[in-house]
């Protein structure tokens, strides 16, 4: 196919430029072209949230978004949240409170939860459950995911307070 | 070597052995997006394969034209049954003794069946190719109802009917009809019928345990890579039983087993869905051989829901008899089991209906009879025991519903009816009427603890008041109290009676201690999220006295792991966990001899204490396991080989029988059918507890899958065999919004035959949870004359029940 488009993305702080077919999905671009394999494919209908990432400040499910729609935008995946030496508080909290089992939903869960806490630093349990309802987990039953997010919120707020 | 940890308490804490809630070692990679699932695997020149699937549930294939597809840039090959036939790979054996088409051979038997395999440079080219494969179908009559199948003249499996029209025996004996697969019986028919005929009270009920799907978040897939230079085939995949897959691949491909390496990398949930062998695996291997390049095949969600291993689809009819004061005297159960187009169930070979014969449940039922008829229909094949051990979910649902129905008949409290019929503590080991020997149990203690924890009497009083208020028009919400008591039968299993494809269901562990006192242990199982790397290290830490943090657990690579039958049916802890303990004990026995030599005393004069061997009566004289490990590699010890390694292949003497007591409190809006779970209490007894944090997590997850099955999840077909629930738009998976918080509790009744007394827990909450949620719904309607309604209890069905009971006037 010859009708390729010129795409520019900023992924986890790094500028990327390439040609892609208009029908190429963003999750495919990230996983196959850029080797960003943290976001996973679970449903291909935007129901499960395993591919959740932040695009220009909003939580987006990349399995139904064309890469062309993301051109010029800034994308953050789990890989951009924190690494071995600077873990995001959510990454530590999920481990501490057993917020994962098989780990397949976890990158999407944590990426979504990070955005949720950015928008609402003190969510109630109900707000967490509602705010996370776009992400499906088949293993944990969510109880410990909620607990992990609550714990991360507490820690992030304390750190913020200490910094002020 | 300096031993910095000195007090015994510190030494125990440092070990992180059994009983502590050790944090999971797996989580670092998963929380940072560094898991290595099969779709993350990339190899140079790798191709991608995808299927052309049948739009019809039953049709003859008149022709397949692949020419246009092969013209698509990037498409390298299109395989059909004609290409596989010369290799003898157009059909493959199923785990249940049947055979199954790999690619449609002359006809299709279910919607979504694999018709052709398109191999291309990437997924997009494969998708383009699929669109252009032209298949000419001739539609045939569709049968989706197993009862109709047994009456119909339409022959679904022409390959299983002789030319003269006679019906040869199947893998499990005589077949009654051309669409009949097997009849399987357990127990005593005539005495059971006699007891029921003469009983003071008999309750009867028919129930349909609907077709559902395990639906792990990661679909099934594989990467096949044939290296023609060294003759070695490497197959990565979402396999719950990598060794068994290797044996199957070897048997059907003719490639010698030592030339096949099967690797299960990280797996994104299994729940039974990833036990079986699927056409995608075979086609990927063939495509890799044909093209000389690695080939990846990954299902999409629609493929997964439509074509890979479903669960349940049991039509069950029961009769239960009792004295008028509630002592159960007999149980009769008949099942019509819808297996779809091929019998590809993943049950041990000798049990065509799995362990359905635990349908007498937790009760001392003296006489029982079970009969299961397996039937072919135009639905997808591959029935699995979704988050249970071989049909125990169906069995427990059946008996827990029969108990409720009997309680209604007797006008008795269902909790009390259970109590007076439980197998008593002193009756263990208990041989049930349908043959299994339960290892240990203390049901009364668990039940009393559960009822007390929820204030059962208070709940019943509140419920009675709610009914009064409802009748008085003060509320439109009913209250249901769901009860269930279950016994699982896990740890398959003893080689004498459990095998898959003739492979006995033992499991294994191989341990190597390194000179510096760290270790690696490899097992025949494979974690799909259960935290094996964490818990098996805990077992070993307690057994050999090296800290769990110094022990690596490795699974899933057939080139390095000892042969084992994999992870499903909650068999990892009961079987591989036992192998781990036994291999650990071999290490400890050798360590004891080394310690005695180093301490210059007799073997019997040293004893093991947490992390060291100590001279009896002289606690200041000891050698730590770390010191012993080093000595094993650097000293010539008379009569002892250097090194410190052990392997154990463990054949369990019996299954293990974890049990539990669950209570659900539910509010139901009669006008909308909406359910709200106010409280869920789950007491599990899984014997010795290895990691309480992980056990609790397993309980939360199992209950949530139970909630889904009971309250909304179903694989539904229309009359034409079209799957109506092929995406997550239609197939209910609960989110954080629908799921309650659970209260977990426990008692501990160790298994007497397991080396560490552990029984396994992963599936218990699902087995006990489904009837508990269902009983809560049905209990809410009991005061209005309801005896039984079928799952799934979605809002529409609940509304309909309320309507049928006249509650909408």
mmCIF file of N, CA and C in Angstrom, chain B residues 450 454 486 660-664 679-685 699-700 703 742-746 765:
data_model
loop_
_atom_site.group_PDB
_atom_site.id
_atom_site.type_symbol
_atom_site.label_atom_id
_atom_site.label_comp_id
_atom_site.label_asym_id
_atom_site.label_seq_id
_atom_site.Cartn_x
_atom_site.Cartn_y
_atom_site.Cartn_z
ATOM 1 N N UNK B 450 -18.769 -19.453 60.197
ATOM 2 C CA UNK B 450 -19.306 -18.581 59.140
ATOM 3 C C UNK B 450 -20.645 -17.976 59.566
ATOM 4 N N UNK B 454 -21.488 -13.789 60.329
ATOM 5 C CA UNK B 454 -22.437 -12.924 59.604
ATOM 6 C C UNK B 454 -23.696 -12.649 60.427
ATOM 7 N N UNK B 486 -18.978 -25.963 50.253
ATOM 8 C CA UNK B 486 -18.466 -26.768 49.150
ATOM 9 C C UNK B 486 -17.260 -27.574 49.589
ATOM 10 N N UNK B 660 -15.043 -24.982 52.070
ATOM 11 C CA UNK B 660 -15.299 -23.624 52.518
ATOM 12 C C UNK B 660 -16.770 -23.359 52.752
ATOM 13 N N UNK B 661 -17.017 -22.280 53.479
ATOM 14 C CA UNK B 661 -18.374 -21.875 53.835
ATOM 15 C C UNK B 661 -18.560 -20.418 53.433
ATOM 16 N N UNK B 662 -19.538 -20.164 52.562
ATOM 17 C CA UNK B 662 -19.736 -18.806 52.034
ATOM 18 C C UNK B 662 -21.139 -18.300 52.343
ATOM 19 N N UNK B 663 -21.229 -17.001 52.589
ATOM 20 C CA UNK B 663 -22.530 -16.366 52.777
ATOM 21 C C UNK B 663 -22.551 -15.047 51.995
ATOM 22 N N UNK B 664 -23.627 -14.856 51.234
ATOM 23 C CA UNK B 664 -23.796 -13.620 50.463
ATOM 24 C C UNK B 664 -25.102 -12.945 50.890
ATOM 25 N N UNK B 679 -22.988 -7.762 51.224
ATOM 26 C CA UNK B 679 -21.959 -8.399 52.027
ATOM 27 C C UNK B 679 -21.605 -9.743 51.420
ATOM 28 N N UNK B 680 -20.324 -10.076 51.427
ATOM 29 C CA UNK B 680 -19.933 -11.421 51.030
ATOM 30 C C UNK B 680 -18.846 -11.914 51.966
ATOM 31 N N UNK B 681 -19.157 -13.000 52.653
ATOM 32 C CA UNK B 681 -18.228 -13.581 53.615
ATOM 33 C C UNK B 681 -17.753 -14.925 53.073
ATOM 34 N N UNK B 682 -16.449 -15.112 53.027
ATOM 35 C CA UNK B 682 -15.896 -16.357 52.479
ATOM 36 C C UNK B 682 -14.899 -16.974 53.449
ATOM 37 N N UNK B 683 -15.248 -18.134 53.957
ATOM 38 C CA UNK B 683 -14.308 -18.890 54.786
ATOM 39 C C UNK B 683 -13.747 -20.035 53.951
ATOM 40 N N UNK B 684 -12.439 -20.063 53.826
ATOM 41 C CA UNK B 684 -11.796 -21.144 53.075
ATOM 42 C C UNK B 684 -10.874 -21.949 53.973
ATOM 43 N N UNK B 685 -10.941 -23.245 53.830
ATOM 44 C CA UNK B 685 -9.991 -24.129 54.513
ATOM 45 C C UNK B 685 -9.194 -24.854 53.437
ATOM 46 N N UNK B 699 -8.767 -15.715 46.509
ATOM 47 C CA UNK B 699 -10.180 -15.765 46.904
ATOM 48 C C UNK B 699 -10.936 -14.586 46.278
ATOM 49 N N UNK B 700 -10.367 -13.396 46.348
ATOM 50 C CA UNK B 700 -11.031 -12.235 45.730
ATOM 51 C C UNK B 700 -11.279 -12.483 44.237
ATOM 52 N N UNK B 703 -13.897 -15.305 43.503
ATOM 53 C CA UNK B 703 -15.260 -14.859 43.800
ATOM 54 C C UNK B 703 -15.768 -13.927 42.702
ATOM 55 N N UNK B 742 -14.910 -8.144 49.645
ATOM 56 C CA UNK B 742 -15.163 -9.457 50.232
ATOM 57 C C UNK B 742 -14.519 -9.541 51.605
ATOM 58 N N UNK B 743 -15.184 -10.286 52.506
ATOM 59 C CA UNK B 743 -14.575 -10.581 53.811
ATOM 60 C C UNK B 743 -14.026 -11.995 53.719
ATOM 61 N N UNK B 744 -12.734 -12.151 53.992
ATOM 62 C CA UNK B 744 -12.156 -13.498 53.922
ATOM 63 C C UNK B 744 -11.849 -14.014 55.319
ATOM 64 N N UNK B 745 -11.963 -15.302 55.467
ATOM 65 C CA UNK B 745 -11.722 -15.932 56.766
ATOM 66 C C UNK B 745 -11.189 -17.342 56.490
ATOM 67 N N UNK B 746 -10.789 -18.031 57.525
ATOM 68 C CA UNK B 746 -10.247 -19.373 57.282
ATOM 69 C C UNK B 746 -10.296 -20.251 58.521
ATOM 70 N N UNK B 765 -12.841 -20.536 45.604
ATOM 71 C CA UNK B 765 -13.820 -19.448 45.663
ATOM 72 C C UNK B 765 -14.753 -19.416 44.470
#
